[in-house]
Amino acid sequence: MTLILRRAVAEDAGTIAENNRATARETEGRDLDPATARAGVDAVLADPCRGFYLVAAEEGRILGQCMVTYEWSDWRCGFFWWIQSVYVQEGARRRGVFRRIYRQVEREARARPDVAGLRLYVDAENVTAQEAYRAAGMEEARYVMFEVDFTLEEGEEHA
């Protein structure tokens, strides 16, 4: 497998948005609105201050992806890079695609003096993903996440 790791470009937006929709279905049983998913991807690609996508492609086809966003830590006077929207095409799983993506993000982050570390969140029941993150060298953090999601429809159960 000859994987090419690269930053996503505008032409990748449709595939990334569809992969994000697939992630939502697989992990939360949610069907994201296609137009909203696409607009979210387009917004990141149009404004580097929001983050960036790293994609793994083979023969021009995107097999895996992640988005990186930034959180300022005043305790460390540096950024944490948050790894989000991780997805690997079903037929490419367990072939090291995520590990390659993660290693590239880690290399880029370590090369920057303003980056304090990497973080991500994962569904508590997604044991397969948790194993992949541990195998990549990440450790479970001491924090529990809380949220208020303003985008959920009234009466919709939060997954």
PDB file of N, CA and C in Angstrom, residues 62-147:
ATOM      1  N   ILE A  62      -9.186   8.874  -1.110  1.00  0.00           N
ATOM      2  CA  ILE A  62      -8.981   9.100   0.320  1.00  0.00           C
ATOM      3  C   ILE A  62      -9.420   7.859   1.083  1.00  0.00           C
ATOM      4  N   LEU A  63      -8.482   7.261   1.806  1.00  0.00           N
ATOM      5  CA  LEU A  63      -8.776   6.080   2.630  1.00  0.00           C
ATOM      6  C   LEU A  63      -9.003   6.440   4.086  1.00  0.00           C
ATOM      7  N   GLY A  64      -8.415   7.554   4.526  1.00  0.00           N
ATOM      8  CA  GLY A  64      -8.554   7.946   5.925  1.00  0.00           C
ATOM      9  C   GLY A  64      -8.340   9.433   6.085  1.00  0.00           C
ATOM     10  N   GLN A  65      -8.768   9.932   7.228  1.00  0.00           N
ATOM     11  CA  GLN A  65      -8.693  11.365   7.477  1.00  0.00           C
ATOM     12  C   GLN A  65      -8.734  11.663   8.964  1.00  0.00           C
ATOM     13  N   CYS A  66      -8.300  12.865   9.288  1.00  0.00           N
ATOM     14  CA  CYS A  66      -8.589  13.449  10.594  1.00  0.00           C
ATOM     15  C   CYS A  66      -8.565  14.958  10.444  1.00  0.00           C
ATOM     16  N   MET A  67      -9.252  15.615  11.336  1.00  0.00           N
ATOM     17  CA  MET A  67      -9.222  17.062  11.412  1.00  0.00           C
ATOM     18  C   MET A  67      -8.447  17.412  12.670  1.00  0.00           C
ATOM     19  N   VAL A  68      -7.668  18.480  12.606  1.00  0.00           N
ATOM     20  CA  VAL A  68      -6.959  18.985  13.769  1.00  0.00           C
ATOM     21  C   VAL A  68      -7.466  20.391  14.043  1.00  0.00           C
ATOM     22  N   THR A  69      -7.898  20.630  15.281  1.00  0.00           N
ATOM     23  CA  THR A  69      -8.284  21.973  15.720  1.00  0.00           C
ATOM     24  C   THR A  69      -7.387  22.359  16.887  1.00  0.00           C
ATOM     25  N   TYR A  70      -7.491  23.606  17.312  1.00  0.00           N
ATOM     26  CA  TYR A  70      -6.547  24.138  18.279  1.00  0.00           C
ATOM     27  C   TYR A  70      -7.234  24.625  19.552  1.00  0.00           C
ATOM     28  N   GLU A  71      -6.625  24.306  20.672  1.00  0.00           N
ATOM     29  CA  GLU A  71      -7.100  24.803  21.973  1.00  0.00           C
ATOM     30  C   GLU A  71      -5.914  25.438  22.688  1.00  0.00           C
ATOM     31  N   TRP A  72      -6.058  26.689  23.082  1.00  0.00           N
ATOM     32  CA  TRP A  72      -4.993  27.385  23.800  1.00  0.00           C
ATOM     33  C   TRP A  72      -4.993  26.951  25.262  1.00  0.00           C
ATOM     34  N   SER A  73      -3.822  26.604  25.773  1.00  0.00           N
ATOM     35  CA  SER A  73      -3.661  26.260  27.184  1.00  0.00           C
ATOM     36  C   SER A  73      -2.866  27.361  27.866  1.00  0.00           C
ATOM     37  N   ASP A  74      -3.529  28.115  28.717  1.00  0.00           N
ATOM     38  CA  ASP A  74      -2.809  29.153  29.455  1.00  0.00           C
ATOM     39  C   ASP A  74      -1.870  28.533  30.494  1.00  0.00           C
ATOM     40  N   TRP A  75      -2.166  27.324  30.957  1.00  0.00           N
ATOM     41  CA  TRP A  75      -1.287  26.632  31.906  1.00  0.00           C
ATOM     42  C   TRP A  75       0.054  26.302  31.279  1.00  0.00           C
ATOM     43  N   ARG A  76       0.048  26.031  29.973  1.00  0.00           N
ATOM     44  CA  ARG A  76       1.277  25.604  29.301  1.00  0.00           C
ATOM     45  C   ARG A  76       1.806  26.640  28.319  1.00  0.00           C
ATOM     46  N   CYS A  77       1.042  27.718  28.138  1.00  0.00           N
ATOM     47  CA  CYS A  77       1.402  28.766  27.171  1.00  0.00           C
ATOM     48  C   CYS A  77       1.674  28.132  25.807  1.00  0.00           C
ATOM     49  N   GLY A  78       0.743  27.286  25.404  1.00  0.00           N
ATOM     50  CA  GLY A  78       0.864  26.613  24.117  1.00  0.00           C
ATOM     51  C   GLY A  78      -0.462  26.012  23.717  1.00  0.00           C
ATOM     52  N   PHE A  79      -0.510  25.512  22.506  1.00  0.00           N
ATOM     53  CA  PHE A  79      -1.727  24.906  21.973  1.00  0.00           C
ATOM     54  C   PHE A  79      -1.738  23.402  22.186  1.00  0.00           C
ATOM     55  N   PHE A  80      -2.923  22.879  22.458  1.00  0.00           N
ATOM     56  CA  PHE A  80      -3.166  21.451  22.281  1.00  0.00           C
ATOM     57  C   PHE A  80      -3.804  21.318  20.913  1.00  0.00           C
ATOM     58  N   TRP A  81      -3.321  20.368  20.149  1.00  0.00           N
ATOM     59  CA  TRP A  81      -3.969  20.037  18.891  1.00  0.00           C
ATOM     60  C   TRP A  81      -4.957  18.927  19.181  1.00  0.00           C
ATOM     61  N   TRP A  82      -6.213  19.186  18.867  1.00  0.00           N
ATOM     62  CA  TRP A  82      -7.284  18.203  19.046  1.00  0.00           C
ATOM     63  C   TRP A  82      -7.461  17.429  17.749  1.00  0.00           C
ATOM     64  N   ILE A  83      -7.365  16.134  17.830  1.00  0.00           N
ATOM     65  CA  ILE A  83      -7.588  15.252  16.691  1.00  0.00           C
ATOM     66  C   ILE A  83      -9.070  14.888  16.690  1.00  0.00           C
ATOM     67  N   GLN A  84      -9.749  15.231  15.603  1.00  0.00           N
ATOM     68  CA  GLN A  84     -11.188  15.023  15.503  1.00  0.00           C
ATOM     69  C   GLN A  84     -11.537  14.446  14.134  1.00  0.00           C
ATOM     70  N   SER A  85     -12.787  14.082  13.979  1.00  0.00           N
ATOM     71  CA  SER A  85     -13.303  13.601  12.692  1.00  0.00           C
ATOM     72  C   SER A  85     -12.403  12.526  12.079  1.00  0.00           C
ATOM     73  N   VAL A  86     -11.970  11.613  12.935  1.00  0.00           N
ATOM     74  CA  VAL A  86     -11.141  10.494  12.470  1.00  0.00           C
ATOM     75  C   VAL A  86     -12.031   9.507  11.721  1.00  0.00           C
ATOM     76  N   TYR A  87     -11.581   9.118  10.537  1.00  0.00           N
ATOM     77  CA  TYR A  87     -12.320   8.114   9.789  1.00  0.00           C
ATOM     78  C   TYR A  87     -11.363   7.363   8.880  1.00  0.00           C
ATOM     79  N   VAL A  88     -11.548   6.053   8.818  1.00  0.00           N
ATOM     80  CA  VAL A  88     -10.825   5.205   7.872  1.00  0.00           C
ATOM     81  C   VAL A  88     -11.877   4.384   7.140  1.00  0.00           C
ATOM     82  N   GLN A  89     -11.799   4.393   5.817  1.00  0.00           N
ATOM     83  CA  GLN A  89     -12.742   3.621   5.003  1.00  0.00           C
ATOM     84  C   GLN A  89     -12.759   2.170   5.474  1.00  0.00           C
ATOM     85  N   GLU A  90     -13.937   1.571   5.477  1.00  0.00           N
ATOM     86  CA  GLU A  90     -14.105   0.220   6.009  1.00  0.00           C
ATOM     87  C   GLU A  90     -13.105  -0.785   5.431  1.00  0.00           C
ATOM     88  N   GLY A  91     -12.887  -0.777   4.139  1.00  0.00           N
ATOM     89  CA  GLY A  91     -11.979  -1.727   3.511  1.00  0.00           C
ATOM     90  C   GLY A  91     -10.503  -1.481   3.808  1.00  0.00           C
ATOM     91  N   ALA A  92     -10.188  -0.321   4.401  1.00  0.00           N
ATOM     92  CA  ALA A  92      -8.791   0.023   4.693  1.00  0.00           C
ATOM     93  C   ALA A  92      -8.453  -0.089   6.183  1.00  0.00           C
ATOM     94  N   ARG A  93      -9.418  -0.507   6.966  1.00  0.00           N
ATOM     95  CA  ARG A  93      -9.175  -0.597   8.414  1.00  0.00           C
ATOM     96  C   ARG A  93      -8.233  -1.742   8.747  1.00  0.00           C
ATOM     97  N   ARG A  94      -7.516  -1.559   9.840  1.00  0.00           N
ATOM     98  CA  ARG A  94      -6.539  -2.545  10.334  1.00  0.00           C
ATOM     99  C   ARG A  94      -5.375  -2.741   9.365  1.00  0.00           C
ATOM    100  N   ARG A  95      -5.098  -1.674   8.594  1.00  0.00           N
ATOM    101  CA  ARG A  95      -3.958  -1.696   7.675  1.00  0.00           C
ATOM    102  C   ARG A  95      -2.959  -0.597   8.024  1.00  0.00           C
ATOM    103  N   GLY A  96      -3.104   0.011   9.190  1.00  0.00           N
ATOM    104  CA  GLY A  96      -2.157   1.025   9.630  1.00  0.00           C
ATOM    105  C   GLY A  96      -2.429   2.425   9.125  1.00  0.00           C
ATOM    106  N   VAL A  97      -3.593   2.651   8.524  1.00  0.00           N
ATOM    107  CA  VAL A  97      -3.912   3.974   7.974  1.00  0.00           C
ATOM    108  C   VAL A  97      -3.981   5.004   9.094  1.00  0.00           C
ATOM    109  N   PHE A  98      -4.751   4.725  10.143  1.00  0.00           N
ATOM    110  CA  PHE A  98      -4.837   5.699  11.231  1.00  0.00           C
ATOM    111  C   PHE A  98      -3.472   5.924  11.856  1.00  0.00           C
ATOM    112  N   ARG A  99      -2.709   4.874  12.076  1.00  0.00           N
ATOM    113  CA  ARG A  99      -1.394   5.019  12.712  1.00  0.00           C
ATOM    114  C   ARG A  99      -0.506   5.966  11.902  1.00  0.00           C
ATOM    115  N   ARG A 100      -0.552   5.843  10.585  1.00  0.00           N
ATOM    116  CA  ARG A 100       0.249   6.730   9.730  1.00  0.00           C
ATOM    117  C   ARG A 100      -0.233   8.175   9.844  1.00  0.00           C
ATOM    118  N   ILE A 101      -1.557   8.363   9.841  1.00  0.00           N
ATOM    119  CA  ILE A 101      -2.112   9.711   9.992  1.00  0.00           C
ATOM    120  C   ILE A 101      -1.675  10.293  11.333  1.00  0.00           C
ATOM    121  N   TYR A 102      -1.836   9.510  12.396  1.00  0.00           N
ATOM    122  CA  TYR A 102      -1.490   9.982  13.735  1.00  0.00           C
ATOM    123  C   TYR A 102      -0.008  10.348  13.811  1.00  0.00           C
ATOM    124  N   ARG A 103       0.866   9.512  13.297  1.00  0.00           N
ATOM    125  CA  ARG A 103       2.314   9.774  13.347  1.00  0.00           C
ATOM    126  C   ARG A 103       2.657  11.075  12.629  1.00  0.00           C
ATOM    127  N   GLN A 104       1.983  11.345  11.513  1.00  0.00           N
ATOM    128  CA  GLN A 104       2.239  12.589  10.789  1.00  0.00           C
ATOM    129  C   GLN A 104       1.782  13.793  11.604  1.00  0.00           C
ATOM    130  N   VAL A 105       0.599  13.716  12.197  1.00  0.00           N
ATOM    131  CA  VAL A 105       0.123  14.808  13.048  1.00  0.00           C
ATOM    132  C   VAL A 105       1.090  15.017  14.206  1.00  0.00           C
ATOM    133  N   GLU A 106       1.518  13.928  14.824  1.00  0.00           N
ATOM    134  CA  GLU A 106       2.441  14.023  15.952  1.00  0.00           C
ATOM    135  C   GLU A 106       3.765  14.665  15.527  1.00  0.00           C
ATOM    136  N   ARG A 107       4.315  14.262  14.373  1.00  0.00           N
ATOM    137  CA  ARG A 107       5.568  14.859  13.883  1.00  0.00           C
ATOM    138  C   ARG A 107       5.409  16.364  13.680  1.00  0.00           C
ATOM    139  N   GLU A 108       4.313  16.748  13.031  1.00  0.00           N
ATOM    140  CA  GLU A 108       4.083  18.170  12.785  1.00  0.00           C
ATOM    141  C   GLU A 108       3.943  18.936  14.096  1.00  0.00           C
ATOM    142  N   ALA A 109       3.217  18.370  15.044  1.00  0.00           N
ATOM    143  CA  ALA A 109       3.008  19.045  16.329  1.00  0.00           C
ATOM    144  C   ALA A 109       4.317  19.175  17.105  1.00  0.00           C
ATOM    145  N   ARG A 110       5.091  18.112  17.154  1.00  0.00           N
ATOM    146  CA  ARG A 110       6.369  18.146  17.889  1.00  0.00           C
ATOM    147  C   ARG A 110       7.369  19.123  17.275  1.00  0.00           C
ATOM    148  N   ALA A 111       7.246  19.393  15.977  1.00  0.00           N
ATOM    149  CA  ALA A 111       8.156  20.310  15.298  1.00  0.00           C
ATOM    150  C   ALA A 111       7.848  21.772  15.607  1.00  0.00           C
ATOM    151  N   ARG A 112       6.727  22.028  16.258  1.00  0.00           N
ATOM    152  CA  ARG A 112       6.311  23.401  16.544  1.00  0.00           C
ATOM    153  C   ARG A 112       6.468  23.694  18.030  1.00  0.00           C
ATOM    154  N   PRO A 113       7.203  24.730  18.376  1.00  0.00           N
ATOM    155  CA  PRO A 113       7.389  25.061  19.799  1.00  0.00           C
ATOM    156  C   PRO A 113       6.118  25.570  20.485  1.00  0.00           C
ATOM    157  N   ASP A 114       5.112  25.960  19.702  1.00  0.00           N
ATOM    158  CA  ASP A 114       3.878  26.472  20.300  1.00  0.00           C
ATOM    159  C   ASP A 114       2.840  25.385  20.554  1.00  0.00           C
ATOM    160  N   VAL A 115       3.183  24.117  20.308  1.00  0.00           N
ATOM    161  CA  VAL A 115       2.239  23.019  20.543  1.00  0.00           C
ATOM    162  C   VAL A 115       2.676  22.254  21.788  1.00  0.00           C
ATOM    163  N   ALA A 116       1.755  22.176  22.757  1.00  0.00           N
ATOM    164  CA  ALA A 116       2.036  21.526  24.044  1.00  0.00           C
ATOM    165  C   ALA A 116       1.709  20.038  24.027  1.00  0.00           C
ATOM    166  N   GLY A 117       0.820  19.599  23.131  1.00  0.00           N
ATOM    167  CA  GLY A 117       0.457  18.188  23.098  1.00  0.00           C
ATOM    168  C   GLY A 117      -0.717  17.930  22.183  1.00  0.00           C
ATOM    169  N   LEU A 118      -1.135  16.670  22.167  1.00  0.00           N
ATOM    170  CA  LEU A 118      -2.256  16.221  21.344  1.00  0.00           C
ATOM    171  C   LEU A 118      -3.363  15.702  22.256  1.00  0.00           C
ATOM    172  N   ARG A 119      -4.583  15.909  21.831  1.00  0.00           N
ATOM    173  CA  ARG A 119      -5.740  15.387  22.553  1.00  0.00           C
ATOM    174  C   ARG A 119      -6.776  14.915  21.541  1.00  0.00           C
ATOM    175  N   LEU A 120      -7.635  14.026  22.004  1.00  0.00           N
ATOM    176  CA  LEU A 120      -8.813  13.647  21.241  1.00  0.00           C
ATOM    177  C   LEU A 120      -9.854  13.109  22.210  1.00  0.00           C
ATOM    178  N   TYR A 121     -11.074  13.043  21.764  1.00  0.00           N
ATOM    179  CA  TYR A 121     -12.108  12.397  22.558  1.00  0.00           C
ATOM    180  C   TYR A 121     -12.683  11.257  21.734  1.00  0.00           C
ATOM    181  N   VAL A 122     -13.211  10.271  22.441  1.00  0.00           N
ATOM    182  CA  VAL A 122     -13.734   9.081  21.788  1.00  0.00           C
ATOM    183  C   VAL A 122     -14.962   8.628  22.559  1.00  0.00           C
ATOM    184  N   ASP A 123     -15.935   8.103  21.865  1.00  0.00           N
ATOM    185  CA  ASP A 123     -17.126   7.581  22.519  1.00  0.00           C
ATOM    186  C   ASP A 123     -16.722   6.496  23.515  1.00  0.00           C
ATOM    187  N   ALA A 124     -17.303   6.545  24.689  1.00  0.00           N
ATOM    188  CA  ALA A 124     -16.947   5.612  25.765  1.00  0.00           C
ATOM    189  C   ALA A 124     -17.150   4.153  25.358  1.00  0.00           C
ATOM    190  N   GLU A 125     -18.055   3.880  24.428  1.00  0.00           N
ATOM    191  CA  GLU A 125     -18.334   2.505  24.019  1.00  0.00           C
ATOM    192  C   GLU A 125     -17.539   2.065  22.782  1.00  0.00           C
ATOM    193  N   ASN A 126     -16.775   2.971  22.195  1.00  0.00           N
ATOM    194  CA  ASN A 126     -16.023   2.638  20.989  1.00  0.00           C
ATOM    195  C   ASN A 126     -14.663   2.052  21.380  1.00  0.00           C
ATOM    196  N   VAL A 127     -14.704   0.808  21.807  1.00  0.00           N
ATOM    197  CA  VAL A 127     -13.514   0.117  22.308  1.00  0.00           C
ATOM    198  C   VAL A 127     -12.473  -0.059  21.205  1.00  0.00           C
ATOM    199  N   THR A 128     -12.902  -0.315  19.996  1.00  0.00           N
ATOM    200  CA  THR A 128     -11.967  -0.505  18.881  1.00  0.00           C
ATOM    201  C   THR A 128     -11.131   0.753  18.667  1.00  0.00           C
ATOM    202  N   ALA A 129     -11.779   1.903  18.654  1.00  0.00           N
ATOM    203  CA  ALA A 129     -11.041   3.159  18.471  1.00  0.00           C
ATOM    204  C   ALA A 129     -10.121   3.411  19.660  1.00  0.00           C
ATOM    205  N   GLN A 130     -10.593   3.135  20.870  1.00  0.00           N
ATOM    206  CA  GLN A 130      -9.748   3.339  22.044  1.00  0.00           C
ATOM    207  C   GLN A 130      -8.479   2.498  21.962  1.00  0.00           C
ATOM    208  N   GLU A 131      -8.618   1.270  21.499  1.00  0.00           N
ATOM    209  CA  GLU A 131      -7.447   0.395  21.337  1.00  0.00           C
ATOM    210  C   GLU A 131      -6.487   0.973  20.306  1.00  0.00           C
ATOM    211  N   ALA A 132      -7.020   1.516  19.222  1.00  0.00           N
ATOM    212  CA  ALA A 132      -6.171   2.112  18.184  1.00  0.00           C
ATOM    213  C   ALA A 132      -5.404   3.309  18.742  1.00  0.00           C
ATOM    214  N   TYR A 133      -6.064   4.133  19.552  1.00  0.00           N
ATOM    215  CA  TYR A 133      -5.406   5.317  20.113  1.00  0.00           C
ATOM    216  C   TYR A 133      -4.333   4.913  21.119  1.00  0.00           C
ATOM    217  N   ARG A 134      -4.606   3.911  21.919  1.00  0.00           N
ATOM    218  CA  ARG A 134      -3.583   3.412  22.847  1.00  0.00           C
ATOM    219  C   ARG A 134      -2.389   2.831  22.076  1.00  0.00           C
ATOM    220  N   ALA A 135      -2.673   2.074  21.039  1.00  0.00           N
ATOM    221  CA  ALA A 135      -1.600   1.474  20.238  1.00  0.00           C
ATOM    222  C   ALA A 135      -0.738   2.550  19.576  1.00  0.00           C
ATOM    223  N   ALA A 136      -1.325   3.705  19.295  1.00  0.00           N
ATOM    224  CA  ALA A 136      -0.574   4.803  18.691  1.00  0.00           C
ATOM    225  C   ALA A 136       0.293   5.526  19.723  1.00  0.00           C
ATOM    226  N   GLY A 137       0.072   5.227  21.014  1.00  0.00           N
ATOM    227  CA  GLY A 137       0.887   5.848  22.059  1.00  0.00           C
ATOM    228  C   GLY A 137       0.155   6.848  22.921  1.00  0.00           C
ATOM    229  N   MET A 138      -1.134   7.019  22.698  1.00  0.00           N
ATOM    230  CA  MET A 138      -1.904   7.953  23.523  1.00  0.00           C
ATOM    231  C   MET A 138      -2.344   7.251  24.801  1.00  0.00           C
ATOM    232  N   GLU A 139      -2.583   8.048  25.831  1.00  0.00           N
ATOM    233  CA  GLU A 139      -3.049   7.525  27.115  1.00  0.00           C
ATOM    234  C   GLU A 139      -4.383   8.162  27.466  1.00  0.00           C
ATOM    235  N   GLU A 140      -5.192   7.416  28.203  1.00  0.00           N
ATOM    236  CA  GLU A 140      -6.463   7.966  28.667  1.00  0.00           C
ATOM    237  C   GLU A 140      -6.187   9.113  29.627  1.00  0.00           C
ATOM    238  N   ALA A 141      -6.862  10.234  29.408  1.00  0.00           N
ATOM    239  CA  ALA A 141      -6.672  11.423  30.246  1.00  0.00           C
ATOM    240  C   ALA A 141      -7.487  11.304  31.524  1.00  0.00           C
ATOM    241  N   ARG A 142      -7.200  12.153  32.450  1.00  0.00           N
ATOM    242  CA  ARG A 142      -7.899  12.141  33.724  1.00  0.00           C
ATOM    243  C   ARG A 142      -9.213  12.918  33.674  1.00  0.00           C
ATOM    244  N   TYR A 143      -9.492  13.567  32.550  1.00  0.00           N
ATOM    245  CA  TYR A 143     -10.671  14.418  32.446  1.00  0.00           C
ATOM    246  C   TYR A 143     -11.885  13.676  31.917  1.00  0.00           C
ATOM    247  N   VAL A 144     -13.049  14.056  32.389  1.00  0.00           N
ATOM    248  CA  VAL A 144     -14.329  13.596  31.867  1.00  0.00           C
ATOM    249  C   VAL A 144     -14.918  14.786  31.120  1.00  0.00           C
ATOM    250  N   MET A 145     -15.501  14.524  29.977  1.00  0.00           N
ATOM    251  CA  MET A 145     -16.029  15.596  29.154  1.00  0.00           C
ATOM    252  C   MET A 145     -17.502  15.855  29.481  1.00  0.00           C
ATOM    253  N   PHE A 146     -17.872  17.126  29.526  1.00  0.00           N
ATOM    254  CA  PHE A 146     -19.259  17.552  29.679  1.00  0.00           C
ATOM    255  C   PHE A 146     -19.582  18.456  28.504  1.00  0.00           C
ATOM    256  N   GLU A 147     -20.852  18.529  28.132  1.00  0.00           N
ATOM    257  CA  GLU A 147     -21.213  19.415  27.037  1.00  0.00           C
ATOM    258  C   GLU A 147     -22.678  19.827  27.113  1.00  0.00           C
TER     259      GLU A 147
END
